[in-house]
Amino acid sequence: MNLCKTDEEIELMKQSNLLVTSTLAELAKLIQPGVTTKFLDRVAEDFIRSHGGIPSFLGYGGFPNTLCTSVNCQVVHGIPSDEELKEGDILSVDCGAILNGYHGDCAYTFAVGNISDEVRKLLNVTKACLFIGAEKAIEGNRLGDVGAVIQQHAESNGFSVVREMVGHGIGTNLHEKPEVPNYGRKGTGPKLLKNQTICIEPMINMGSKNIVQENDGWTVRTKDRKPSAHFELPVAVKEGKSVFLSSFEKIEEVLNK
Ligand code: MG
Ligand code: MG
């Protein structure tokens, strides 16, 4: 498997990831109390297909849907359901799409109506972890440099980092090498190479770092049932500065309206 992409491949991957963040922006228009995650899932699948893409998650390892929708204490891999979202919930939406043979994979945690200040802080810190980590994803650094700054930012704000679930390389496969942990020690781990494409996806818990898997075989939730947030974007490793393969701009344009 080729860890390092050509510049042409990186351009194609930007298109796949733009489709994913555009899908999330469509969902941002709809997320409110009373909406079901199954409805959001249908909207996402239609949007991806109508733009020439294929949902990446649908059927992946047997996953039944286009989106992973994880509410409140659910960390990741939640299955869309008929349950209505409630005021004060948070909803992490993870979405993947294949376009031109390359995968996009991005996630955003949305507030449903008004949320508490404490939960708002969890969302802000988790998103900041992604950007702080991405700054370290440069040629010659090590994966531990990325994980260390994410862990430091989360823990210094009183939150904890999920250990079992990590980021990953991405390309013609949804999950490629290397694994990209959100914790670690500076100066340790594999070296980052120019034009490697990796998803940075901090999963940050308000309470303890411990997680359990629900009986549905997919949904991962916090053991203490306190909230968890998840943000994800892929970057291309470059000299001096990493390049994001998409952004949250479209999503936040909708949210800030
Ligand atoms: Mg994802
Ligand atoms: Mg991912």
Coordinates of C-alpha atoms and ligand atoms in Angstrom, one line a residue:
M1 CA 0.0 0.0 0.0
N2 CA 1.3 3.4 -1.0
L3 CA 1.3 5.6 2.1
C4 CA 2.5 8.7 0.2
K5 CA 0.2 10.1 -2.5
T6 CA 1.0 12.1 -5.6
D7 CA -0.1 15.7 -5.8
E8 CA -2.7 14.6 -8.4
E9 CA -4.1 12.0 -5.9
I10 CA -4.2 14.7 -3.2
E11 CA -6.2 16.9 -5.5
L12 CA -8.7 14.1 -6.1
M13 CA -8.9 13.4 -2.3
K14 CA -9.8 17.1 -1.7
Q15 CA -12.8 16.6 -4.0
S16 CA -13.9 13.5 -2.0
N17 CA -13.5 15.3 1.3
L18 CA -15.3 18.4 0.0
L19 CA -18.2 16.1 -0.9
V20 CA -18.2 14.8 2.7
T21 CA -18.1 18.3 4.3
S22 CA -20.8 19.5 1.9
T23 CA -22.9 16.6 3.0
L24 CA -22.3 17.6 6.7
A25 CA -23.3 21.2 5.8
E26 CA -26.6 19.9 4.4
L27 CA -27.2 18.1 7.6
A28 CA -26.3 21.2 9.6
K29 CA -29.4 22.8 8.1
L30 CA -31.6 20.1 9.5
I31 CA -30.2 19.2 12.9
Q32 CA -32.7 20.4 15.5
P33 CA -34.9 18.9 18.3
G34 CA -37.4 16.4 16.9
V35 CA -35.3 15.2 13.9
T36 CA -34.3 11.6 13.8
T37 CA -30.8 10.4 12.9
K38 CA -32.4 7.9 10.4
F39 CA -33.8 10.9 8.5
L40 CA -30.4 12.6 8.5
D41 CA -28.9 9.3 7.2
R42 CA -31.3 9.3 4.2
V43 CA -30.6 12.9 3.4
A44 CA -26.8 12.2 3.5
E45 CA -27.0 9.1 1.3
D46 CA -29.2 10.9 -1.3
F47 CA -26.8 13.9 -1.3
I48 CA -23.7 11.8 -1.8
R49 CA -25.2 9.7 -4.6
S50 CA -26.7 12.7 -6.4
H51 CA -23.2 14.2 -6.5
G52 CA -21.7 11.0 -8.0
G53 CA -20.3 9.6 -4.8
I54 CA -20.7 6.3 -3.0
P55 CA -21.2 6.2 0.8
S56 CA -18.0 4.7 2.3
F57 CA -19.5 3.4 5.5
L58 CA -22.6 1.7 4.1
G59 CA -21.7 -2.0 4.2
Y60 CA -18.2 -1.4 5.5
G61 CA -17.6 -4.4 7.8
G62 CA -21.4 -4.8 7.7
F63 CA -22.2 -1.3 8.9
P64 CA -25.8 -0.7 8.0
N65 CA -25.9 3.0 7.2
T66 CA -24.2 6.0 5.4
L67 CA -23.6 8.0 8.6
C68 CA -22.3 7.1 12.1
T69 CA -24.5 9.2 14.4
S70 CA -23.4 9.2 18.0
V71 CA -25.5 11.1 20.6
N72 CA -24.3 12.4 23.9
C73 CA -22.4 9.6 25.7
Q74 CA -22.0 7.7 22.4
V75 CA -18.4 8.2 21.2
V76 CA -18.4 6.9 17.7
H77 CA -20.1 4.3 15.4
G78 CA -23.6 5.0 16.5
I79 CA -26.3 3.6 14.2
P80 CA -28.9 6.0 12.9
S81 CA -32.3 5.4 14.6
D82 CA -35.9 6.5 14.8
E83 CA -35.3 8.2 18.1
E84 CA -35.8 12.0 18.0
L85 CA -33.0 14.4 18.9
K86 CA -33.7 16.5 22.0
E87 CA -32.9 20.1 23.0
G88 CA -29.5 20.0 24.7
D89 CA -28.2 16.9 23.0
I90 CA -24.9 16.7 21.1
L91 CA -24.7 14.7 17.9
S92 CA -21.4 13.5 16.4
V93 CA -21.9 12.8 12.7
D94 CA -19.1 10.8 11.0
C95 CA -19.5 10.6 7.2
G96 CA -17.5 9.0 4.4
A97 CA -17.8 9.0 0.7
I98 CA -15.9 7.6 -2.3
L99 CA -15.4 9.9 -5.3
N100 CA -13.1 9.1 -8.2
G101 CA -11.9 6.1 -6.3
Y102 CA -10.7 8.0 -3.3
H103 CA -12.3 8.1 0.1
G104 CA -13.3 11.2 2.1
D105 CA -13.8 10.9 5.8
C106 CA -14.8 13.8 8.1
A107 CA -16.7 14.2 11.3
Y108 CA -18.4 17.1 13.2
T109 CA -20.1 17.2 16.6
F110 CA -23.3 19.4 16.4
A111 CA -25.2 21.0 19.2
V112 CA -29.0 20.3 19.1
G113 CA -30.6 23.5 20.1
N114 CA -29.1 25.1 23.2
I115 CA -26.4 23.1 25.1
S116 CA -24.8 23.8 28.5
D117 CA -21.6 25.8 28.8
E118 CA -19.7 22.8 30.0
V119 CA -20.7 20.7 26.9
R120 CA -20.0 23.7 24.6
K121 CA -16.5 23.7 26.1
L122 CA -16.1 20.0 25.3
L123 CA -17.0 20.7 21.7
N124 CA -14.6 23.7 21.4
V125 CA -11.7 21.9 23.0
T126 CA -12.2 18.8 20.9
K127 CA -12.2 20.8 17.7
A128 CA -9.2 22.7 18.8
C129 CA -7.4 19.4 19.4
L130 CA -7.8 18.5 15.8
F131 CA -6.3 21.8 14.6
I132 CA -3.5 21.7 17.2
G133 CA -2.7 18.1 16.2
A134 CA -2.7 19.0 12.5
E135 CA -0.1 21.7 13.0
K136 CA 2.3 18.9 14.1
A137 CA 1.5 16.6 11.1
I138 CA 4.5 17.8 9.1
E139 CA 7.3 16.0 7.3
G140 CA 10.0 14.7 9.7
N141 CA 7.8 14.9 12.8
R142 CA 6.7 11.7 14.5
L143 CA 3.2 10.5 15.2
G144 CA 3.8 10.9 18.9
D145 CA 4.3 14.7 18.3
V146 CA 0.7 14.8 16.9
G147 CA -0.8 12.7 19.7
A148 CA 1.1 14.5 22.5
V149 CA -0.3 18.0 21.7
I150 CA -3.8 16.6 21.3
Q151 CA -3.6 14.8 24.7
Q152 CA -2.1 17.8 26.4
H153 CA -4.8 20.2 25.2
A154 CA -7.6 17.8 26.1
E155 CA -6.2 17.0 29.6
S156 CA -5.2 20.5 30.5
N157 CA -8.9 21.4 30.0
G158 CA -10.0 18.7 32.3
F159 CA -11.1 16.2 29.6
S160 CA -9.8 12.7 28.7
V161 CA -8.7 11.0 25.4
V162 CA -10.2 7.8 24.2
R163 CA -7.4 5.3 23.7
E164 CA -8.9 2.4 21.8
M165 CA -10.1 4.4 18.8
V166 CA -7.6 6.3 16.6
G167 CA -7.1 8.2 13.4
H168 CA -5.7 6.6 10.3
G169 CA -4.2 6.9 6.9
I170 CA -6.7 7.3 4.0
G171 CA -6.7 7.0 0.2
T172 CA -8.1 4.4 -2.1
N173 CA -9.0 2.6 1.2
L174 CA -11.0 4.1 4.0
H175 CA -8.5 3.0 6.6
E176 CA -4.8 2.8 5.7
K177 CA -1.6 2.8 7.7
P178 CA -0.5 4.4 9.9
E179 CA -2.7 4.5 13.0
V180 CA -2.9 8.1 14.3
P181 CA -3.5 8.0 18.1
N182 CA -4.8 11.1 19.9
Y183 CA -2.3 10.6 22.7
G184 CA 1.4 9.9 22.9
R185 CA 4.8 11.2 23.7
K186 CA 6.7 13.8 21.8
G187 CA 9.5 12.4 19.6
T188 CA 8.1 8.8 19.6
G189 CA 6.4 6.7 17.0
P190 CA 6.8 6.5 13.2
K191 CA 8.1 9.4 11.2
L192 CA 5.7 11.3 9.0
L193 CA 6.5 11.4 5.3
K194 CA 5.8 14.0 2.7
N195 CA 2.4 13.5 1.0
Q196 CA 1.2 11.0 3.5
T197 CA -2.6 11.5 3.9
I198 CA -3.9 11.0 7.4
C199 CA -7.2 11.5 9.2
I200 CA -6.8 13.3 12.5
E201 CA -9.9 12.6 14.6
P202 CA -9.8 13.4 18.3
M203 CA -12.4 11.6 20.4
I204 CA -12.5 13.5 23.7
N205 CA -14.6 12.6 26.8
M206 CA -15.9 14.9 29.5
G207 CA -15.4 12.2 32.1
S208 CA -13.1 9.2 32.2
K209 CA -11.4 7.9 29.1
N210 CA -13.0 4.5 29.4
I211 CA -15.4 3.3 26.8
V212 CA -17.6 0.2 26.3
Q213 CA -19.3 -1.2 23.2
E214 CA -23.1 -1.5 23.1
N215 CA -24.9 -4.8 22.4
D216 CA -25.6 -3.7 18.8
G217 CA -22.0 -4.6 18.0
W218 CA -21.2 -1.1 16.8
T219 CA -22.0 1.8 19.1
V220 CA -19.1 2.8 21.3
R221 CA -20.1 4.9 24.4
T222 CA -18.4 6.3 27.5
K223 CA -18.4 3.9 30.4
D224 CA -19.5 6.7 32.8
R225 CA -22.2 7.9 30.3
K226 CA -20.8 11.4 30.3
P227 CA -20.7 13.2 26.9
S228 CA -18.0 12.7 24.2
A229 CA -17.2 14.7 21.2
H230 CA -15.5 13.9 17.8
F231 CA -14.1 16.0 15.1
E232 CA -12.3 14.7 12.0
L233 CA -10.5 16.1 8.9
P234 CA -7.8 14.5 6.8
V235 CA -4.5 16.3 6.1
A236 CA -1.7 15.8 3.7
V237 CA 1.7 15.9 5.4
K238 CA 4.0 18.6 3.9
E239 CA 7.2 20.3 4.7
G240 CA 6.6 22.9 7.4
K241 CA 2.8 22.9 7.3
S242 CA 0.2 20.3 6.7
V243 CA -2.6 20.9 4.1
F244 CA -6.2 20.1 5.0
L245 CA -8.0 18.1 2.4
S246 CA -11.3 19.8 3.4
S247 CA -12.6 22.3 6.0
F248 CA -15.5 23.0 8.3
E249 CA -16.2 26.3 6.5
K250 CA -19.4 25.3 4.8
I251 CA -20.8 23.6 7.9
E252 CA -20.0 26.6 10.1
E253 CA -21.5 29.0 7.5
V254 CA -24.8 27.2 8.1
L255 CA -24.4 27.1 11.8
N256 CA -23.5 30.8 12.1
K257 CA -26.6 31.9 10.1
Ligands
MG1 MG -14.7 9.2 10.2
MG2 MG -11.8 8.3 10.2

